[in-house]
Amino acid sequence: MKARAPRALVTGLMWLQQREAAGALRHTCEQGEGQPRYGWLQHDGDAFGAQEIRERGLLLRTEFLKRPGGEHGGDWSWRITALPDPGTGTDTDALLSLFFYVATDGQGTLQPHVEDGARLASVTGSTEELGSFNISFLKPTTETGAEPKYASYHYLDAASPGLHLLTELVRGSLSNAELAAHAAAFERRFEDTFGLARKGFAPAQQRFAQAALSNLLGGVGYFHGRSVLQAEHAEEPVLSAEAELLTAVPSRSFFPRGFLWDEGFHQLLVARWDAALSRDVLAHWLDLMTAEGWIPREQILGEEARARVPPEFVVQRSGSANPPTLFLALQQLLAADAAPLPYLQRLYPRLRAWFHWLNSTQAGALPTAFRWRGRDAPHERLLNPKTLPSGLDDYPRASHPSADERHLDLRCWMALAARVMGDVAERLGEPAEPYRHTQRQLGDNALLERLHWAERLGAFADYGNHSEAVALERRPARADPAAPPQLVRVVRRAPRPQFVDALGYVSLFPLLLQLLQPDSPRLPLLLDALRSEQHLWTPFGLRSLSRASPLYMQRNTEHDPPYWRGPVWVNVNYLALRALQHYAAQAGPQRARAARLYAELRDNLVGNLFRQYRDSGYLWEHYSDSTGRGQGSHPFTGWSALVVLAMAEQY
């Protein structure tokens, strides 16, 4: 646990179950075999939270409470409850060691106060941000208030090589009555905000939704440090200036850092709960902008963050964009009248610079066309060069990257950005017509069709230098004939300029971002593809790529399994629900059909996510399109937590 400051006081908890074999010392959130099951049950994003950790016969419950007041924001208290958990089917008699720590980051003072020569009773000290402070560690008690039958105490006062070795949580003093009052207040506020009980959801489903929101809020963190940036024409990457970021994260265990396009989706939910917090997060992200208007898509600030990122992803390259989903979050704040004019005035210069950077650096070869910069270079091991800047990573694009590509999803994102920029400019009395002009151009359905309608595919698509006849085949290694055969890319037919034969999430973007007119002749064709079980429909949500696509569930390399080539992703399904509800409310020939599809898709998505959470204890990064089982990193309570808004029907 630490304050929002570059050199904060840090407090935390580690634990160890002592058995005959050496136990694992638990500290940071990790992912893998044998890891504990953990997650926030309740978290209000500000002053209260309750988390459970279950592991091999042990149930740990961590609860925190903030009491406002004083010169530095108030007091923080933690309670750690350790109980046997016979439901795990393992021995519950192991000795348990809890390690509480207090540390400063290279400044300030710490003074331990020890009772009976061994028990750390309190720590006093001072830091630049907090001034003087006192942390008290109360003696542990049983559930009846008595002292434990067996307990021993030890303490260590030592220097640590860095805060990246430490993490969160603090042992404190909490009263049962105060915790109960906060828990009840959380539940009342949750129901007032999302109304799930009124909608008929069972108590278990309501607790699931509360946990989803709480884990997203509990993952909000303060990060400080330097990024590694590579300018477009520079020979070597350099460290950025020091920066700070308040942001949610996709996964505390696997992605414990800020991702630009994820954050826009995160804030759709956070803003419903706490608009002020959401405004603060958006402002932090926009403050990361360079003088040119570029925002690095992945924020890996400082040594601690870099230690958990594969080297190939550390460097952020200045030509690469990311879907500008922050405009989605800002659009919602505007619609809720939760973006005061002084706030918009501070944001506007940065929003204007960001939009200009996107509109100029990502422009395509034709007017109103756009192209993601930063695709992977062609390589004999890559089935289809990735487009990481798009956020859709391995989603099939033109087989042979070129400057003539036209990327449909980016064009639709820019239409959304132009619309929101026009809305902000009008509220501020700034010139809005340049943005409205761009909005009209990119929203022109006839022009959209000329650039992106693939008649043979019966859907919208990317365009580029493409061959349908590309596959990975095992061939002898060129450098060492004695080595095992390797998967290499084989092109059986030369590429030519054409639409990309991939029907999937990208094909839906004119619908997802509501660019199609309600009476568009293309709308029923997209709804056909959406509802077709051969293409995108599953009992668990919309799959990311049609089963009829040549690259459906195909690996991209020997060691790179399919990612956006079939699995069900919650963020895009949320956009689909949002769009279907929109078309169900518009006068047009597809109105009734959109309403039916909306109801079916919502039931499928919410039902599967609840079942998977009930069975595994987690929200997942994505879900199998054939079984519905959770896949990828977990817990993934970033955009998968949008299931709360789907349950509440808040779009």
PDB file of N, CA, C and O in Angstrom, residues 370-430:
ATOM      1  N   PHE A 370      -7.116   5.393 -43.838  1.00  0.00           N
ATOM      2  CA  PHE A 370      -6.158   5.408 -42.738  1.00  0.00           C
ATOM      3  C   PHE A 370      -5.417   4.076 -42.690  1.00  0.00           C
ATOM      4  O   PHE A 370      -5.935   3.041 -43.120  1.00  0.00           O
ATOM      5  N   ARG A 371      -4.197   4.132 -42.152  1.00  0.00           N
ATOM      6  CA  ARG A 371      -3.354   2.927 -42.081  1.00  0.00           C
ATOM      7  C   ARG A 371      -2.575   2.937 -40.766  1.00  0.00           C
ATOM      8  O   ARG A 371      -1.918   3.909 -40.437  1.00  0.00           O
ATOM      9  N   TRP A 372      -2.680   1.828 -40.043  1.00  0.00           N
ATOM     10  CA  TRP A 372      -1.882   1.678 -38.825  1.00  0.00           C
ATOM     11  C   TRP A 372      -0.400   1.609 -39.190  1.00  0.00           C
ATOM     12  O   TRP A 372       0.012   0.738 -39.945  1.00  0.00           O
ATOM     13  N   ARG A 373       0.398   2.518 -38.642  1.00  0.00           N
ATOM     14  CA  ARG A 373       1.843   2.406 -38.783  1.00  0.00           C
ATOM     15  C   ARG A 373       2.368   1.419 -37.745  1.00  0.00           C
ATOM     16  O   ARG A 373       1.784   1.249 -36.675  1.00  0.00           O
ATOM     17  N   GLY A 374       3.497   0.792 -38.047  1.00  0.00           N
ATOM     18  CA  GLY A 374       4.132  -0.070 -37.057  1.00  0.00           C
ATOM     19  C   GLY A 374       3.782  -1.539 -37.159  1.00  0.00           C
ATOM     20  O   GLY A 374       3.984  -2.287 -36.195  1.00  0.00           O
ATOM     21  N   ARG A 375       3.256  -1.985 -38.310  1.00  0.00           N
ATOM     22  CA  ARG A 375       3.055  -3.429 -38.491  1.00  0.00           C
ATOM     23  C   ARG A 375       4.397  -4.148 -38.462  1.00  0.00           C
ATOM     24  O   ARG A 375       5.442  -3.589 -38.820  1.00  0.00           O
ATOM     25  N   ASP A 376       4.383  -5.410 -38.057  1.00  0.00           N
ATOM     26  CA  ASP A 376       5.602  -6.216 -38.122  1.00  0.00           C
ATOM     27  C   ASP A 376       6.087  -6.304 -39.559  1.00  0.00           C
ATOM     28  O   ASP A 376       5.285  -6.345 -40.507  1.00  0.00           O
ATOM     29  N   ALA A 377       7.413  -6.365 -39.728  1.00  0.00           N
ATOM     30  CA  ALA A 377       7.972  -6.587 -41.057  1.00  0.00           C
ATOM     31  C   ALA A 377       7.734  -8.033 -41.467  1.00  0.00           C
ATOM     32  O   ALA A 377       7.675  -8.931 -40.625  1.00  0.00           O
ATOM     33  N   PRO A 378       7.601  -8.307 -42.780  1.00  0.00           N
ATOM     34  CA  PRO A 378       7.426  -9.694 -43.223  1.00  0.00           C
ATOM     35  C   PRO A 378       8.607 -10.564 -42.790  1.00  0.00           C
ATOM     36  O   PRO A 378       9.755 -10.112 -42.768  1.00  0.00           O
ATOM     37  N   HIS A 379       8.320 -11.786 -42.424  1.00  0.00           N
ATOM     38  CA  HIS A 379       9.362 -12.720 -41.973  1.00  0.00           C
ATOM     39  C   HIS A 379       8.906 -14.122 -42.326  1.00  0.00           C
ATOM     40  O   HIS A 379       7.707 -14.424 -42.283  1.00  0.00           O
ATOM     41  N   GLU A 380       9.851 -14.977 -42.624  1.00  0.00           N
ATOM     42  CA  GLU A 380       9.477 -16.326 -43.063  1.00  0.00           C
ATOM     43  C   GLU A 380       8.801 -17.136 -41.969  1.00  0.00           C
ATOM     44  O   GLU A 380       8.152 -18.140 -42.243  1.00  0.00           O
ATOM     45  N   ARG A 381       8.930 -16.708 -40.702  1.00  0.00           N
ATOM     46  CA  ARG A 381       8.278 -17.441 -39.613  1.00  0.00           C
ATOM     47  C   ARG A 381       6.881 -16.917 -39.291  1.00  0.00           C
ATOM     48  O   ARG A 381       6.173 -17.533 -38.513  1.00  0.00           O
ATOM     49  N   LEU A 382       6.501 -15.768 -39.856  1.00  0.00           N
ATOM     50  CA  LEU A 382       5.214 -15.142 -39.527  1.00  0.00           C
ATOM     51  C   LEU A 382       4.164 -15.491 -40.572  1.00  0.00           C
ATOM     52  O   LEU A 382       4.321 -15.172 -41.745  1.00  0.00           O
ATOM     53  N   LEU A 383       3.088 -16.099 -40.128  1.00  0.00           N
ATOM     54  CA  LEU A 383       2.003 -16.383 -41.051  1.00  0.00           C
ATOM     55  C   LEU A 383       1.387 -15.089 -41.581  1.00  0.00           C
ATOM     56  O   LEU A 383       1.131 -14.953 -42.782  1.00  0.00           O
ATOM     57  N   ASN A 384       1.160 -14.130 -40.683  1.00  0.00           N
ATOM     58  CA  ASN A 384       0.584 -12.840 -41.064  1.00  0.00           C
ATOM     59  C   ASN A 384       1.204 -11.788 -40.158  1.00  0.00           C
ATOM     60  O   ASN A 384       1.004 -11.835 -38.942  1.00  0.00           O
ATOM     61  N   PRO A 385       1.987 -10.854 -40.689  1.00  0.00           N
ATOM     62  CA  PRO A 385       2.653  -9.871 -39.832  1.00  0.00           C
ATOM     63  C   PRO A 385       1.657  -9.163 -38.917  1.00  0.00           C
ATOM     64  O   PRO A 385       0.622  -8.668 -39.361  1.00  0.00           O
ATOM     65  N   LYS A 386       1.984  -9.126 -37.632  1.00  0.00           N
ATOM     66  CA  LYS A 386       1.068  -8.548 -36.647  1.00  0.00           C
ATOM     67  C   LYS A 386       0.918  -7.040 -36.817  1.00  0.00           C
ATOM     68  O   LYS A 386       1.794  -6.369 -37.351  1.00  0.00           O
ATOM     69  N   THR A 387      -0.206  -6.543 -36.284  1.00  0.00           N
ATOM     70  CA  THR A 387      -0.480  -5.108 -36.261  1.00  0.00           C
ATOM     71  C   THR A 387      -0.736  -4.722 -34.814  1.00  0.00           C
ATOM     72  O   THR A 387      -1.859  -4.409 -34.409  1.00  0.00           O
ATOM     73  N   LEU A 388       0.312  -4.749 -34.001  1.00  0.00           N
ATOM     74  CA  LEU A 388       0.174  -4.479 -32.575  1.00  0.00           C
ATOM     75  C   LEU A 388      -0.446  -3.110 -32.291  1.00  0.00           C
ATOM     76  O   LEU A 388      -1.238  -2.989 -31.347  1.00  0.00           O
ATOM     77  N   PRO A 389      -0.126  -2.048 -33.051  1.00  0.00           N
ATOM     78  CA  PRO A 389      -0.740  -0.751 -32.741  1.00  0.00           C
ATOM     79  C   PRO A 389      -2.260  -0.759 -32.785  1.00  0.00           C
ATOM     80  O   PRO A 389      -2.902   0.042 -32.106  1.00  0.00           O
ATOM     81  N   SER A 390      -2.865  -1.655 -33.553  1.00  0.00           N
ATOM     82  CA  SER A 390      -4.326  -1.694 -33.665  1.00  0.00           C
ATOM     83  C   SER A 390      -4.994  -2.214 -32.407  1.00  0.00           C
ATOM     84  O   SER A 390      -6.213  -2.088 -32.249  1.00  0.00           O
ATOM     85  N   GLY A 391      -4.212  -2.849 -31.509  1.00  0.00           N
ATOM     86  CA  GLY A 391      -4.781  -3.498 -30.342  1.00  0.00           C
ATOM     87  C   GLY A 391      -5.290  -4.895 -30.633  1.00  0.00           C
ATOM     88  O   GLY A 391      -5.504  -5.682 -29.715  1.00  0.00           O
ATOM     89  N   LEU A 392      -5.491  -5.204 -31.912  1.00  0.00           N
ATOM     90  CA  LEU A 392      -6.010  -6.513 -32.315  1.00  0.00           C
ATOM     91  C   LEU A 392      -4.893  -7.461 -32.726  1.00  0.00           C
ATOM     92  O   LEU A 392      -5.156  -8.514 -33.318  1.00  0.00           O
ATOM     93  N   ASP A 393      -3.666  -7.084 -32.482  1.00  0.00           N
ATOM     94  CA  ASP A 393      -2.455  -7.897 -32.591  1.00  0.00           C
ATOM     95  C   ASP A 393      -2.390  -8.782 -33.834  1.00  0.00           C
ATOM     96  O   ASP A 393      -1.949  -8.356 -34.878  1.00  0.00           O
ATOM     97  N   ASP A 394      -2.861 -10.048 -33.719  1.00  0.00           N
ATOM     98  CA  ASP A 394      -2.697 -11.006 -34.821  1.00  0.00           C
ATOM     99  C   ASP A 394      -3.943 -11.126 -35.701  1.00  0.00           C
ATOM    100  O   ASP A 394      -4.034 -12.051 -36.519  1.00  0.00           O
ATOM    101  N   TYR A 395      -4.915 -10.222 -35.537  1.00  0.00           N
ATOM    102  CA  TYR A 395      -6.089 -10.256 -36.411  1.00  0.00           C
ATOM    103  C   TYR A 395      -5.615 -10.161 -37.868  1.00  0.00           C
ATOM    104  O   TYR A 395      -4.755  -9.343 -38.193  1.00  0.00           O
ATOM    105  N   PRO A 396      -6.155 -10.980 -38.777  1.00  0.00           N
ATOM    106  CA  PRO A 396      -5.623 -11.029 -40.149  1.00  0.00           C
ATOM    107  C   PRO A 396      -5.740  -9.700 -40.888  1.00  0.00           C
ATOM    108  O   PRO A 396      -6.819  -9.105 -40.989  1.00  0.00           O
ATOM    109  N   ARG A 397      -4.616  -9.247 -41.385  1.00  0.00           N
ATOM    110  CA  ARG A 397      -4.545  -8.059 -42.246  1.00  0.00           C
ATOM    111  C   ARG A 397      -3.975  -8.503 -43.594  1.00  0.00           C
ATOM    112  O   ARG A 397      -3.797  -9.691 -43.849  1.00  0.00           O
ATOM    113  N   ALA A 398      -3.675  -7.538 -44.473  1.00  0.00           N
ATOM    114  CA  ALA A 398      -3.092  -7.885 -45.768  1.00  0.00           C
ATOM    115  C   ALA A 398      -1.829  -8.714 -45.549  1.00  0.00           C
ATOM    116  O   ALA A 398      -1.003  -8.400 -44.690  1.00  0.00           O
ATOM    117  N   SER A 399      -1.674  -9.775 -46.318  1.00  0.00           N
ATOM    118  CA  SER A 399      -0.570 -10.714 -46.100  1.00  0.00           C
ATOM    119  C   SER A 399       0.791 -10.082 -46.319  1.00  0.00           C
ATOM    120  O   SER A 399       1.782 -10.511 -45.732  1.00  0.00           O
ATOM    121  N   HIS A 400       0.856  -9.041 -47.163  1.00  0.00           N
ATOM    122  CA  HIS A 400       2.118  -8.379 -47.476  1.00  0.00           C
ATOM    123  C   HIS A 400       1.970  -6.887 -47.158  1.00  0.00           C
ATOM    124  O   HIS A 400       1.373  -6.145 -47.941  1.00  0.00           O
ATOM    125  N   PRO A 401       2.466  -6.443 -45.985  1.00  0.00           N
ATOM    126  CA  PRO A 401       2.300  -5.043 -45.591  1.00  0.00           C
ATOM    127  C   PRO A 401       2.816  -4.078 -46.647  1.00  0.00           C
ATOM    128  O   PRO A 401       3.849  -4.318 -47.279  1.00  0.00           O
ATOM    129  N   SER A 402       2.068  -2.988 -46.835  1.00  0.00           N
ATOM    130  CA  SER A 402       2.463  -1.982 -47.819  1.00  0.00           C
ATOM    131  C   SER A 402       1.878  -0.638 -47.428  1.00  0.00           C
ATOM    132  O   SER A 402       0.985  -0.552 -46.574  1.00  0.00           O
ATOM    133  N   ALA A 403       2.364   0.424 -48.081  1.00  0.00           N
ATOM    134  CA  ALA A 403       1.873   1.770 -47.811  1.00  0.00           C
ATOM    135  C   ALA A 403       0.477   2.002 -48.370  1.00  0.00           C
ATOM    136  O   ALA A 403      -0.150   3.017 -48.063  1.00  0.00           O
ATOM    137  N   ASP A 404      -0.034   1.078 -49.182  1.00  0.00           N
ATOM    138  CA  ASP A 404      -1.352   1.244 -49.795  1.00  0.00           C
ATOM    139  C   ASP A 404      -2.473   0.599 -48.989  1.00  0.00           C
ATOM    140  O   ASP A 404      -3.627   0.593 -49.426  1.00  0.00           O
ATOM    141  N   GLU A 405      -2.158   0.043 -47.835  1.00  0.00           N
ATOM    142  CA  GLU A 405      -3.197  -0.595 -47.030  1.00  0.00           C
ATOM    143  C   GLU A 405      -4.229   0.422 -46.553  1.00  0.00           C
ATOM    144  O   GLU A 405      -3.918   1.588 -46.292  1.00  0.00           O
ATOM    145  N   ARG A 406      -5.460  -0.066 -46.417  1.00  0.00           N
ATOM    146  CA  ARG A 406      -6.545   0.726 -45.849  1.00  0.00           C
ATOM    147  C   ARG A 406      -7.141  -0.076 -44.688  1.00  0.00           C
ATOM    148  O   ARG A 406      -7.679  -1.172 -44.892  1.00  0.00           O
ATOM    149  N   HIS A 407      -7.010   0.479 -43.485  1.00  0.00           N
ATOM    150  CA  HIS A 407      -7.454  -0.242 -42.294  1.00  0.00           C
ATOM    151  C   HIS A 407      -8.793   0.308 -41.818  1.00  0.00           C
ATOM    152  O   HIS A 407      -8.905   1.463 -41.386  1.00  0.00           O
ATOM    153  N   LEU A 408      -9.797  -0.535 -41.896  1.00  0.00           N
ATOM    154  CA  LEU A 408     -11.177  -0.148 -41.622  1.00  0.00           C
ATOM    155  C   LEU A 408     -11.379   0.298 -40.184  1.00  0.00           C
ATOM    156  O   LEU A 408     -12.050   1.308 -39.918  1.00  0.00           O
ATOM    157  N   ASP A 409     -10.844  -0.454 -39.221  1.00  0.00           N
ATOM    158  CA  ASP A 409     -11.083  -0.121 -37.820  1.00  0.00           C
ATOM    159  C   ASP A 409     -10.513   1.245 -37.464  1.00  0.00           C
ATOM    160  O   ASP A 409     -11.156   2.034 -36.762  1.00  0.00           O
ATOM    161  N   LEU A 410      -9.323   1.579 -37.977  1.00  0.00           N
ATOM    162  CA  LEU A 410      -8.731   2.882 -37.687  1.00  0.00           C
ATOM    163  C   LEU A 410      -9.584   4.008 -38.264  1.00  0.00           C
ATOM    164  O   LEU A 410      -9.776   5.050 -37.627  1.00  0.00           O
ATOM    165  N   ARG A 411     -10.105   3.816 -39.460  1.00  0.00           N
ATOM    166  CA  ARG A 411     -10.973   4.841 -40.058  1.00  0.00           C
ATOM    167  C   ARG A 411     -12.202   5.092 -39.177  1.00  0.00           C
ATOM    168  O   ARG A 411     -12.620   6.236 -38.978  1.00  0.00           O
ATOM    169  N   CYS A 412     -12.761   4.020 -38.621  1.00  0.00           N
ATOM    170  CA  CYS A 412     -13.937   4.169 -37.761  1.00  0.00           C
ATOM    171  C   CYS A 412     -13.578   4.840 -36.430  1.00  0.00           C
ATOM    172  O   CYS A 412     -14.349   5.661 -35.909  1.00  0.00           O
ATOM    173  N   TRP A 413     -12.411   4.497 -35.873  1.00  0.00           N
ATOM    174  CA  TRP A 413     -11.969   5.176 -34.649  1.00  0.00           C
ATOM    175  C   TRP A 413     -11.807   6.673 -34.893  1.00  0.00           C
ATOM    176  O   TRP A 413     -12.145   7.502 -34.036  1.00  0.00           O
ATOM    177  N   MET A 414     -11.275   7.042 -36.058  1.00  0.00           N
ATOM    178  CA  MET A 414     -11.085   8.459 -36.353  1.00  0.00           C
ATOM    179  C   MET A 414     -12.426   9.181 -36.520  1.00  0.00           C
ATOM    180  O   MET A 414     -12.559  10.363 -36.179  1.00  0.00           O
ATOM    181  N   ALA A 415     -13.431   8.485 -37.031  1.00  0.00           N
ATOM    182  CA  ALA A 415     -14.765   9.082 -37.121  1.00  0.00           C
ATOM    183  C   ALA A 415     -15.313   9.386 -35.731  1.00  0.00           C
ATOM    184  O   ALA A 415     -15.896  10.449 -35.484  1.00  0.00           O
ATOM    185  N   LEU A 416     -15.128   8.440 -34.806  1.00  0.00           N
ATOM    186  CA  LEU A 416     -15.558   8.669 -33.425  1.00  0.00           C
ATOM    187  C   LEU A 416     -14.797   9.847 -32.818  1.00  0.00           C
ATOM    188  O   LEU A 416     -15.390  10.723 -32.174  1.00  0.00           O
ATOM    189  N   ALA A 417     -13.467   9.880 -33.012  1.00  0.00           N
ATOM    190  CA  ALA A 417     -12.652  10.951 -32.444  1.00  0.00           C
ATOM    191  C   ALA A 417     -13.098  12.315 -32.971  1.00  0.00           C
ATOM    192  O   ALA A 417     -13.193  13.292 -32.209  1.00  0.00           O
ATOM    193  N   ALA A 418     -13.390  12.395 -34.276  1.00  0.00           N
ATOM    194  CA  ALA A 418     -13.834  13.669 -34.859  1.00  0.00           C
ATOM    195  C   ALA A 418     -15.161  14.108 -34.246  1.00  0.00           C
ATOM    196  O   ALA A 418     -15.366  15.304 -33.962  1.00  0.00           O
ATOM    197  N   ARG A 419     -16.060  13.164 -34.051  1.00  0.00           N
ATOM    198  CA  ARG A 419     -17.361  13.502 -33.457  1.00  0.00           C
ATOM    199  C   ARG A 419     -17.199  14.065 -32.048  1.00  0.00           C
ATOM    200  O   ARG A 419     -17.794  15.095 -31.700  1.00  0.00           O
ATOM    201  N   VAL A 420     -16.377  13.394 -31.217  1.00  0.00           N
ATOM    202  CA  VAL A 420     -16.202  13.847 -29.836  1.00  0.00           C
ATOM    203  C   VAL A 420     -15.455  15.179 -29.798  1.00  0.00           C
ATOM    204  O   VAL A 420     -15.782  16.065 -28.998  1.00  0.00           O
ATOM    205  N   MET A 421     -14.469  15.346 -30.673  1.00  0.00           N
ATOM    206  CA  MET A 421     -13.765  16.628 -30.729  1.00  0.00           C
ATOM    207  C   MET A 421     -14.727  17.756 -31.091  1.00  0.00           C
ATOM    208  O   MET A 421     -14.647  18.858 -30.543  1.00  0.00           O
ATOM    209  N   GLY A 422     -15.641  17.494 -32.022  1.00  0.00           N
ATOM    210  CA  GLY A 422     -16.647  18.501 -32.360  1.00  0.00           C
ATOM    211  C   GLY A 422     -17.538  18.830 -31.179  1.00  0.00           C
ATOM    212  O   GLY A 422     -17.855  20.006 -30.932  1.00  0.00           O
ATOM    213  N   ASP A 423     -17.923  17.801 -30.407  1.00  0.00           N
ATOM    214  CA  ASP A 423     -18.767  18.034 -29.228  1.00  0.00           C
ATOM    215  C   ASP A 423     -18.043  18.899 -28.195  1.00  0.00           C
ATOM    216  O   ASP A 423     -18.625  19.823 -27.617  1.00  0.00           O
ATOM    217  N   VAL A 424     -16.762  18.578 -27.948  1.00  0.00           N
ATOM    218  CA  VAL A 424     -15.994  19.339 -26.958  1.00  0.00           C
ATOM    219  C   VAL A 424     -15.803  20.778 -27.429  1.00  0.00           C
ATOM    220  O   VAL A 424     -15.983  21.733 -26.653  1.00  0.00           O
ATOM    221  N   ALA A 425     -15.440  20.944 -28.707  1.00  0.00           N
ATOM    222  CA  ALA A 425     -15.217  22.293 -29.238  1.00  0.00           C
ATOM    223  C   ALA A 425     -16.485  23.144 -29.114  1.00  0.00           C
ATOM    224  O   ALA A 425     -16.425  24.326 -28.728  1.00  0.00           O
ATOM    225  N   GLU A 426     -17.638  22.576 -29.422  1.00  0.00           N
ATOM    226  CA  GLU A 426     -18.883  23.340 -29.329  1.00  0.00           C
ATOM    227  C   GLU A 426     -19.181  23.756 -27.892  1.00  0.00           C
ATOM    228  O   GLU A 426     -19.639  24.873 -27.640  1.00  0.00           O
ATOM    229  N   ARG A 427     -18.915  22.860 -26.938  1.00  0.00           N
ATOM    230  CA  ARG A 427     -19.166  23.220 -25.539  1.00  0.00           C
ATOM    231  C   ARG A 427     -18.269  24.362 -25.085  1.00  0.00           C
ATOM    232  O   ARG A 427     -18.657  25.169 -24.248  1.00  0.00           O
ATOM    233  N   LEU A 428     -17.064  24.409 -25.623  1.00  0.00           N
ATOM    234  CA  LEU A 428     -16.102  25.421 -25.208  1.00  0.00           C
ATOM    235  C   LEU A 428     -16.172  26.687 -26.051  1.00  0.00           C
ATOM    236  O   LEU A 428     -15.438  27.646 -25.779  1.00  0.00           O
ATOM    237  N   GLY A 429     -17.006  26.692 -27.077  1.00  0.00           N
ATOM    238  CA  GLY A 429     -17.059  27.840 -27.963  1.00  0.00           C
ATOM    239  C   GLY A 429     -15.850  27.945 -28.881  1.00  0.00           C
ATOM    240  O   GLY A 429     -15.548  29.023 -29.404  1.00  0.00           O
ATOM    241  N   GLU A 430     -15.173  26.817 -29.098  1.00  0.00           N
ATOM    242  CA  GLU A 430     -14.032  26.769 -30.009  1.00  0.00           C
ATOM    243  C   GLU A 430     -14.522  26.404 -31.414  1.00  0.00           C
ATOM    244  O   GLU A 430     -15.629  25.858 -31.579  1.00  0.00           O
TER     245      GLU A 430
END
